[in-house]
Amino acid sequence: MRRGKRGYSFKPMSKQILRDSLAVRRLLEVNPSDLKDDVIAINRVTKVVKGGKNLSFSALVVVGDNHGHSGFGMGKAREVPMAIKKGIEQAKKNLIRFNLKGSTIPHQVLGRYGSAQVLLKPASEGTGVIAGGPVRKVMQVAGITNVLTKSIGTSNPHNVVKATFAALLGLKDAAQVAETRSKTVDEISGRSSREKAAVSESNG
């Protein structure tokens, strides 16, 4: 992350890297009964053929267990229920684990996909999910109950959802950052020696 003229700028995640990250089938210990699904968008698709027009529906669905696991998928079928069912099955295969900090995210992050940008900021307890449309549904199924968000650019739900997942994939916990920088978690978090002594005295 580097500082520019208009504040902090983030290195965007390329489309190929995002596709590769989402294409990996991860064996996550998630109870299928805990997964909740939500339909983000349903589109009517018409294909012109020699004999006329074929009508079908495509559904964009997101699933999650409210404990930091979430995924999205898209299904297409002649009927809406079948399209939703296919989308749910695909989303369950693309489940991803995110680094959370309680009921919010550990740090500010910006996700990009195409012309869609989604900015996520951590929020204190009781703030709620300040988001709208596709971003809100992703936050709800992922178990993030306190977060500030801002969607910039296109309002296409497919690109917005992918930008949101790109942001969530960029979240890092303190242990990962400390290991990368060869420092301790206390040094990364900025806790002073006086605070450490106060914590040890209260625990003692």
mmCIF file with all atom_site columns, C-alpha atoms in Angstrom, residues 13-175:
data_model
loop_
_atom_site.group_PDB
_atom_site.id
_atom_site.type_symbol
_atom_site.label_atom_id
_atom_site.label_alt_id
_atom_site.label_comp_id
_atom_site.label_asym_id
_atom_site.label_entity_id
_atom_site.label_seq_id
_atom_site.pdbx_PDB_ins_code
_atom_site.Cartn_x
_atom_site.Cartn_y
_atom_site.Cartn_z
_atom_site.occupancy
_atom_site.B_iso_or_equiv
_atom_site.pdbx_formal_charge
_atom_site.auth_seq_id
_atom_site.auth_comp_id
_atom_site.auth_asym_id
_atom_site.auth_atom_id
_atom_site.pdbx_PDB_model_num
ATOM 1   C CA . MET A 1 13  ? -6.057  -7.778  -7.716  1.00 0.00 ? 13  MET A CA 1
ATOM 2   C CA . SER A 1 14  ? -5.984  -8.813  -11.359 1.00 0.00 ? 14  SER A CA 1
ATOM 3   C CA . LYS A 1 15  ? -8.884  -10.733 -12.863 1.00 0.00 ? 15  LYS A CA 1
ATOM 4   C CA . GLN A 1 16  ? -6.705  -13.779 -13.515 1.00 0.00 ? 16  GLN A CA 1
ATOM 5   C CA . ILE A 1 17  ? -5.482  -13.934 -9.904  1.00 0.00 ? 17  ILE A CA 1
ATOM 6   C CA . LEU A 1 18  ? -9.054  -13.600 -8.642  1.00 0.00 ? 18  LEU A CA 1
ATOM 7   C CA . ARG A 1 19  ? -10.258 -16.339 -10.998 1.00 0.00 ? 19  ARG A CA 1
ATOM 8   C CA . ASP A 1 20  ? -7.443  -18.639 -9.866  1.00 0.00 ? 20  ASP A CA 1
ATOM 9   C CA . SER A 1 21  ? -8.196  -17.932 -6.193  1.00 0.00 ? 21  SER A CA 1
ATOM 10  C CA . LEU A 1 22  ? -11.882 -18.662 -6.603  1.00 0.00 ? 22  LEU A CA 1
ATOM 11  C CA . ALA A 1 23  ? -11.313 -21.707 -8.824  1.00 0.00 ? 23  ALA A CA 1
ATOM 12  C CA . VAL A 1 24  ? -9.375  -23.631 -6.159  1.00 0.00 ? 24  VAL A CA 1
ATOM 13  C CA . ARG A 1 25  ? -11.577 -26.250 -4.526  1.00 0.00 ? 25  ARG A CA 1
ATOM 14  C CA . ARG A 1 26  ? -10.863 -25.961 -0.792  1.00 0.00 ? 26  ARG A CA 1
ATOM 15  C CA . LEU A 1 27  ? -11.795 -28.715 1.678   1.00 0.00 ? 27  LEU A CA 1
ATOM 16  C CA . LEU A 1 28  ? -13.289 -26.594 4.452   1.00 0.00 ? 28  LEU A CA 1
ATOM 17  C CA . GLU A 1 29  ? -14.801 -28.080 7.590   1.00 0.00 ? 29  GLU A CA 1
ATOM 18  C CA . VAL A 1 30  ? -18.211 -26.478 7.189   1.00 0.00 ? 30  VAL A CA 1
ATOM 19  C CA . ASN A 1 31  ? -21.436 -28.089 8.334   1.00 0.00 ? 31  ASN A CA 1
ATOM 20  C CA . PRO A 1 32  ? -23.825 -28.076 5.350   1.00 0.00 ? 32  PRO A CA 1
ATOM 21  C CA . SER A 1 33  ? -26.755 -27.457 7.701   1.00 0.00 ? 33  SER A CA 1
ATOM 22  C CA . ASP A 1 34  ? -25.148 -24.157 8.839   1.00 0.00 ? 34  ASP A CA 1
ATOM 23  C CA . LEU A 1 35  ? -24.955 -22.757 5.310   1.00 0.00 ? 35  LEU A CA 1
ATOM 24  C CA . LYS A 1 36  ? -27.447 -20.056 4.421   1.00 0.00 ? 36  LYS A CA 1
ATOM 25  C CA . ASP A 1 37  ? -28.097 -18.886 0.883   1.00 0.00 ? 37  ASP A CA 1
ATOM 26  C CA . ASP A 1 38  ? -29.353 -15.610 -0.535  1.00 0.00 ? 38  ASP A CA 1
ATOM 27  C CA . VAL A 1 39  ? -30.266 -14.697 -4.109  1.00 0.00 ? 39  VAL A CA 1
ATOM 28  C CA . ILE A 1 40  ? -28.551 -11.537 -5.310  1.00 0.00 ? 40  ILE A CA 1
ATOM 29  C CA . ALA A 1 41  ? -29.877 -11.196 -8.859  1.00 0.00 ? 41  ALA A CA 1
ATOM 30  C CA . ILE A 1 42  ? -32.000 -13.075 -11.377 1.00 0.00 ? 42  ILE A CA 1
ATOM 31  C CA . ASN A 1 43  ? -31.704 -12.247 -15.070 1.00 0.00 ? 43  ASN A CA 1
ATOM 32  C CA . ARG A 1 44  ? -33.870 -13.353 -17.958 1.00 0.00 ? 44  ARG A CA 1
ATOM 33  C CA . VAL A 1 45  ? -31.767 -14.556 -20.877 1.00 0.00 ? 45  VAL A CA 1
ATOM 34  C CA . THR A 1 46  ? -33.163 -14.862 -24.391 1.00 0.00 ? 46  THR A CA 1
ATOM 35  C CA . LYS A 1 47  ? -31.282 -16.762 -27.072 1.00 0.00 ? 47  LYS A CA 1
ATOM 36  C CA . VAL A 1 48  ? -32.361 -16.326 -30.681 1.00 0.00 ? 48  VAL A CA 1
ATOM 37  C CA . VAL A 1 49  ? -32.225 -19.577 -32.647 1.00 0.00 ? 49  VAL A CA 1
ATOM 38  C CA . LYS A 1 50  ? -33.459 -20.698 -36.035 1.00 0.00 ? 50  LYS A CA 1
ATOM 39  C CA . GLY A 1 51  ? -36.831 -21.805 -34.709 1.00 0.00 ? 51  GLY A CA 1
ATOM 40  C CA . GLY A 1 52  ? -37.478 -18.715 -32.596 1.00 0.00 ? 52  GLY A CA 1
ATOM 41  C CA . LYS A 1 53  ? -36.333 -17.631 -29.118 1.00 0.00 ? 53  LYS A CA 1
ATOM 42  C CA . ASN A 1 54  ? -35.247 -19.783 -26.191 1.00 0.00 ? 54  ASN A CA 1
ATOM 43  C CA . LEU A 1 55  ? -36.015 -18.242 -22.802 1.00 0.00 ? 55  LEU A CA 1
ATOM 44  C CA . SER A 1 56  ? -33.924 -19.129 -19.747 1.00 0.00 ? 56  SER A CA 1
ATOM 45  C CA . PHE A 1 57  ? -32.992 -17.613 -16.390 1.00 0.00 ? 57  PHE A CA 1
ATOM 46  C CA . SER A 1 58  ? -29.627 -17.027 -14.705 1.00 0.00 ? 58  SER A CA 1
ATOM 47  C CA . ALA A 1 59  ? -29.364 -16.635 -10.915 1.00 0.00 ? 59  ALA A CA 1
ATOM 48  C CA . LEU A 1 60  ? -26.474 -15.172 -8.904  1.00 0.00 ? 60  LEU A CA 1
ATOM 49  C CA . VAL A 1 61  ? -26.432 -16.733 -5.432  1.00 0.00 ? 61  VAL A CA 1
ATOM 50  C CA . VAL A 1 62  ? -24.201 -16.324 -2.369  1.00 0.00 ? 62  VAL A CA 1
ATOM 51  C CA . VAL A 1 63  ? -23.912 -18.808 0.530   1.00 0.00 ? 63  VAL A CA 1
ATOM 52  C CA . GLY A 1 64  ? -22.180 -18.645 3.925   1.00 0.00 ? 64  GLY A CA 1
ATOM 53  C CA . ASP A 1 65  ? -22.162 -20.058 7.453   1.00 0.00 ? 65  ASP A CA 1
ATOM 54  C CA . ASN A 1 66  ? -22.011 -16.723 9.366   1.00 0.00 ? 66  ASN A CA 1
ATOM 55  C CA . HIS A 1 67  ? -18.569 -17.730 10.706  1.00 0.00 ? 67  HIS A CA 1
ATOM 56  C CA . GLY A 1 68  ? -16.149 -16.383 8.105   1.00 0.00 ? 68  GLY A CA 1
ATOM 57  C CA . HIS A 1 69  ? -16.914 -18.816 5.263   1.00 0.00 ? 69  HIS A CA 1
ATOM 58  C CA . SER A 1 70  ? -18.679 -17.669 2.109   1.00 0.00 ? 70  SER A CA 1
ATOM 59  C CA . GLY A 1 71  ? -18.876 -18.315 -1.616  1.00 0.00 ? 71  GLY A CA 1
ATOM 60  C CA . PHE A 1 72  ? -20.864 -17.301 -4.679  1.00 0.00 ? 72  PHE A CA 1
ATOM 61  C CA . GLY A 1 73  ? -22.065 -19.100 -7.764  1.00 0.00 ? 73  GLY A CA 1
ATOM 62  C CA . MET A 1 74  ? -24.216 -18.657 -10.853 1.00 0.00 ? 74  MET A CA 1
ATOM 63  C CA . GLY A 1 75  ? -26.736 -21.097 -12.269 1.00 0.00 ? 75  GLY A CA 1
ATOM 64  C CA . LYS A 1 76  ? -28.717 -21.073 -15.500 1.00 0.00 ? 76  LYS A CA 1
ATOM 65  C CA . ALA A 1 77  ? -31.861 -23.065 -16.299 1.00 0.00 ? 77  ALA A CA 1
ATOM 66  C CA . ARG A 1 78  ? -35.228 -22.859 -18.017 1.00 0.00 ? 78  ARG A CA 1
ATOM 67  C CA . GLU A 1 79  ? -36.961 -22.225 -14.668 1.00 0.00 ? 79  GLU A CA 1
ATOM 68  C CA . VAL A 1 80  ? -36.026 -19.889 -11.800 1.00 0.00 ? 80  VAL A CA 1
ATOM 69  C CA . PRO A 1 81  ? -36.003 -22.512 -8.958  1.00 0.00 ? 81  PRO A CA 1
ATOM 70  C CA . MET A 1 82  ? -33.679 -24.787 -10.904 1.00 0.00 ? 82  MET A CA 1
ATOM 71  C CA . ALA A 1 83  ? -31.353 -21.864 -11.732 1.00 0.00 ? 83  ALA A CA 1
ATOM 72  C CA . ILE A 1 84  ? -31.186 -20.941 -8.036  1.00 0.00 ? 84  ILE A CA 1
ATOM 73  C CA . LYS A 1 85  ? -30.486 -24.561 -7.087  1.00 0.00 ? 85  LYS A CA 1
ATOM 74  C CA . LYS A 1 86  ? -27.611 -24.775 -9.584  1.00 0.00 ? 86  LYS A CA 1
ATOM 75  C CA . GLY A 1 87  ? -26.205 -21.482 -8.291  1.00 0.00 ? 87  GLY A CA 1
ATOM 76  C CA . ILE A 1 88  ? -26.279 -22.758 -4.689  1.00 0.00 ? 88  ILE A CA 1
ATOM 77  C CA . GLU A 1 89  ? -24.484 -25.968 -5.657  1.00 0.00 ? 89  GLU A CA 1
ATOM 78  C CA . GLN A 1 90  ? -21.753 -24.010 -7.440  1.00 0.00 ? 90  GLN A CA 1
ATOM 79  C CA . ALA A 1 91  ? -21.421 -21.564 -4.529  1.00 0.00 ? 91  ALA A CA 1
ATOM 80  C CA . LYS A 1 92  ? -20.909 -24.439 -2.059  1.00 0.00 ? 92  LYS A CA 1
ATOM 81  C CA . LYS A 1 93  ? -17.974 -25.642 -4.190  1.00 0.00 ? 93  LYS A CA 1
ATOM 82  C CA . ASN A 1 94  ? -16.385 -22.161 -4.082  1.00 0.00 ? 94  ASN A CA 1
ATOM 83  C CA . LEU A 1 95  ? -16.445 -21.608 -0.299  1.00 0.00 ? 95  LEU A CA 1
ATOM 84  C CA . ILE A 1 96  ? -13.614 -19.402 0.949   1.00 0.00 ? 96  ILE A CA 1
ATOM 85  C CA . ARG A 1 97  ? -12.438 -18.658 4.488   1.00 0.00 ? 97  ARG A CA 1
ATOM 86  C CA . PHE A 1 98  ? -11.870 -15.008 5.427   1.00 0.00 ? 98  PHE A CA 1
ATOM 87  C CA . ASN A 1 99  ? -9.748  -13.455 8.171   1.00 0.00 ? 99  ASN A CA 1
ATOM 88  C CA . LEU A 1 100 ? -12.150 -11.702 10.531  1.00 0.00 ? 100 LEU A CA 1
ATOM 89  C CA . LYS A 1 101 ? -11.685 -9.853  13.824  1.00 0.00 ? 101 LYS A CA 1
ATOM 90  C CA . GLY A 1 102 ? -14.704 -10.661 15.944  1.00 0.00 ? 102 GLY A CA 1
ATOM 91  C CA . SER A 1 103 ? -17.773 -9.297  14.215  1.00 0.00 ? 103 SER A CA 1
ATOM 92  C CA . THR A 1 104 ? -15.842 -6.976  11.878  1.00 0.00 ? 104 THR A CA 1
ATOM 93  C CA . ILE A 1 105 ? -12.775 -7.021  9.603   1.00 0.00 ? 105 ILE A CA 1
ATOM 94  C CA . PRO A 1 106 ? -9.185  -6.485  10.851  1.00 0.00 ? 106 PRO A CA 1
ATOM 95  C CA . HIS A 1 107 ? -8.286  -3.570  8.574   1.00 0.00 ? 107 HIS A CA 1
ATOM 96  C CA . GLN A 1 108 ? -9.405  -1.379  5.675   1.00 0.00 ? 108 GLN A CA 1
ATOM 97  C CA . VAL A 1 109 ? -9.238  -2.982  2.243   1.00 0.00 ? 109 VAL A CA 1
ATOM 98  C CA . LEU A 1 110 ? -10.233 -2.143  -1.325  1.00 0.00 ? 110 LEU A CA 1
ATOM 99  C CA . GLY A 1 111 ? -11.331 -4.795  -3.808  1.00 0.00 ? 111 GLY A CA 1
ATOM 100 C CA . ARG A 1 112 ? -11.470 -4.301  -7.557  1.00 0.00 ? 112 ARG A CA 1
ATOM 101 C CA . TYR A 1 113 ? -12.895 -6.315  -10.411 1.00 0.00 ? 113 TYR A CA 1
ATOM 102 C CA . GLY A 1 114 ? -13.310 -4.711  -13.801 1.00 0.00 ? 114 GLY A CA 1
ATOM 103 C CA . SER A 1 115 ? -14.801 -1.261  -13.285 1.00 0.00 ? 115 SER A CA 1
ATOM 104 C CA . ALA A 1 116 ? -16.270 -2.208  -9.885  1.00 0.00 ? 116 ALA A CA 1
ATOM 105 C CA . GLN A 1 117 ? -14.561 -1.158  -6.648  1.00 0.00 ? 117 GLN A CA 1
ATOM 106 C CA . VAL A 1 118 ? -15.680 -2.041  -3.124  1.00 0.00 ? 118 VAL A CA 1
ATOM 107 C CA . LEU A 1 119 ? -14.134 -0.354  -0.084  1.00 0.00 ? 119 LEU A CA 1
ATOM 108 C CA . LEU A 1 120 ? -14.480 -2.117  3.295   1.00 0.00 ? 120 LEU A CA 1
ATOM 109 C CA . LYS A 1 121 ? -13.701 -0.426  6.623   1.00 0.00 ? 121 LYS A CA 1
ATOM 110 C CA . PRO A 1 122 ? -13.804 -1.955  10.134  1.00 0.00 ? 122 PRO A CA 1
ATOM 111 C CA . ALA A 1 123 ? -16.473 -0.612  12.470  1.00 0.00 ? 123 ALA A CA 1
ATOM 112 C CA . SER A 1 124 ? -17.083 -0.683  16.214  1.00 0.00 ? 124 SER A CA 1
ATOM 113 C CA . GLU A 1 125 ? -19.631 -2.911  17.911  1.00 0.00 ? 125 GLU A CA 1
ATOM 114 C CA . GLY A 1 126 ? -23.213 -1.796  17.309  1.00 0.00 ? 126 GLY A CA 1
ATOM 115 C CA . THR A 1 127 ? -22.547 -0.041  13.997  1.00 0.00 ? 127 THR A CA 1
ATOM 116 C CA . GLY A 1 128 ? -24.226 -2.704  11.884  1.00 0.00 ? 128 GLY A CA 1
ATOM 117 C CA . VAL A 1 129 ? -23.736 -3.424  8.201   1.00 0.00 ? 129 VAL A CA 1
ATOM 118 C CA . ILE A 1 130 ? -23.589 -0.100  6.378   1.00 0.00 ? 130 ILE A CA 1
ATOM 119 C CA . ALA A 1 131 ? -23.957 -1.440  2.856   1.00 0.00 ? 131 ALA A CA 1
ATOM 120 C CA . GLY A 1 132 ? -26.503 -1.892  0.135   1.00 0.00 ? 132 GLY A CA 1
ATOM 121 C CA . GLY A 1 133 ? -27.399 -4.391  -2.531  1.00 0.00 ? 133 GLY A CA 1
ATOM 122 C CA . PRO A 1 134 ? -24.994 -7.245  -3.262  1.00 0.00 ? 134 PRO A CA 1
ATOM 123 C CA . VAL A 1 135 ? -22.368 -6.138  -0.713  1.00 0.00 ? 135 VAL A CA 1
ATOM 124 C CA . ARG A 1 136 ? -24.861 -6.319  2.165   1.00 0.00 ? 136 ARG A CA 1
ATOM 125 C CA . LYS A 1 137 ? -25.903 -9.857  1.279   1.00 0.00 ? 137 LYS A CA 1
ATOM 126 C CA . VAL A 1 138 ? -22.286 -11.024 1.110   1.00 0.00 ? 138 VAL A CA 1
ATOM 127 C CA . MET A 1 139 ? -21.567 -9.471  4.512   1.00 0.00 ? 139 MET A CA 1
ATOM 128 C CA . GLN A 1 140 ? -24.639 -11.063 6.068   1.00 0.00 ? 140 GLN A CA 1
ATOM 129 C CA . VAL A 1 141 ? -23.916 -14.634 4.975   1.00 0.00 ? 141 VAL A CA 1
ATOM 130 C CA . ALA A 1 142 ? -20.206 -14.271 5.852   1.00 0.00 ? 142 ALA A CA 1
ATOM 131 C CA . GLY A 1 143 ? -21.024 -13.296 9.449   1.00 0.00 ? 143 GLY A CA 1
ATOM 132 C CA . ILE A 1 144 ? -19.712 -9.713  9.336   1.00 0.00 ? 144 ILE A CA 1
ATOM 133 C CA . THR A 1 145 ? -22.171 -7.695  11.439  1.00 0.00 ? 145 THR A CA 1
ATOM 134 C CA . ASN A 1 146 ? -20.224 -4.428  11.883  1.00 0.00 ? 146 ASN A CA 1
ATOM 135 C CA . VAL A 1 147 ? -18.625 -2.903  8.778   1.00 0.00 ? 147 VAL A CA 1
ATOM 136 C CA . LEU A 1 148 ? -18.610 0.259   6.687   1.00 0.00 ? 148 LEU A CA 1
ATOM 137 C CA . THR A 1 149 ? -18.666 -0.205  2.915   1.00 0.00 ? 149 THR A CA 1
ATOM 138 C CA . LYS A 1 150 ? -18.660 1.925   -0.201  1.00 0.00 ? 150 LYS A CA 1
ATOM 139 C CA . SER A 1 151 ? -19.327 0.666   -3.729  1.00 0.00 ? 151 SER A CA 1
ATOM 140 C CA . ILE A 1 152 ? -17.613 2.691   -6.450  1.00 0.00 ? 152 ILE A CA 1
ATOM 141 C CA . GLY A 1 153 ? -18.026 2.418   -10.197 1.00 0.00 ? 153 GLY A CA 1
ATOM 142 C CA . THR A 1 154 ? -20.398 0.046   -11.937 1.00 0.00 ? 154 THR A CA 1
ATOM 143 C CA . SER A 1 155 ? -23.503 -1.306  -10.224 1.00 0.00 ? 155 SER A CA 1
ATOM 144 C CA . ASN A 1 156 ? -23.400 -4.597  -12.126 1.00 0.00 ? 156 ASN A CA 1
ATOM 145 C CA . PRO A 1 157 ? -24.119 -7.181  -9.384  1.00 0.00 ? 157 PRO A CA 1
ATOM 146 C CA . HIS A 1 158 ? -21.732 -9.774  -10.838 1.00 0.00 ? 158 HIS A CA 1
ATOM 147 C CA . ASN A 1 159 ? -18.754 -7.395  -10.842 1.00 0.00 ? 159 ASN A CA 1
ATOM 148 C CA . VAL A 1 160 ? -19.711 -5.932  -7.444  1.00 0.00 ? 160 VAL A CA 1
ATOM 149 C CA . VAL A 1 161 ? -19.835 -9.403  -5.851  1.00 0.00 ? 161 VAL A CA 1
ATOM 150 C CA . LYS A 1 162 ? -16.468 -10.357 -7.364  1.00 0.00 ? 162 LYS A CA 1
ATOM 151 C CA . ALA A 1 163 ? -14.946 -7.061  -6.182  1.00 0.00 ? 163 ALA A CA 1
ATOM 152 C CA . THR A 1 164 ? -16.311 -7.753  -2.685  1.00 0.00 ? 164 THR A CA 1
ATOM 153 C CA . PHE A 1 165 ? -14.733 -11.207 -2.629  1.00 0.00 ? 165 PHE A CA 1
ATOM 154 C CA . ALA A 1 166 ? -11.479 -9.725  -3.943  1.00 0.00 ? 166 ALA A CA 1
ATOM 155 C CA . ALA A 1 167 ? -11.512 -7.362  -0.951  1.00 0.00 ? 167 ALA A CA 1
ATOM 156 C CA . LEU A 1 168 ? -12.299 -10.151 1.522   1.00 0.00 ? 168 LEU A CA 1
ATOM 157 C CA . LEU A 1 169 ? -9.522  -12.310 0.042   1.00 0.00 ? 169 LEU A CA 1
ATOM 158 C CA . GLY A 1 170 ? -7.090  -9.441  0.721   1.00 0.00 ? 170 GLY A CA 1
ATOM 159 C CA . LEU A 1 171 ? -7.778  -9.426  4.471   1.00 0.00 ? 171 LEU A CA 1
ATOM 160 C CA . LYS A 1 172 ? -4.765  -10.399 6.626   1.00 0.00 ? 172 LYS A CA 1
ATOM 161 C CA . ASP A 1 173 ? -4.591  -11.122 10.337  1.00 0.00 ? 173 ASP A CA 1
ATOM 162 C CA . ALA A 1 174 ? -1.930  -9.749  12.695  1.00 0.00 ? 174 ALA A CA 1
ATOM 163 C CA . ALA A 1 175 ? -0.062  -13.073 12.871  1.00 0.00 ? 175 ALA A CA 1
#
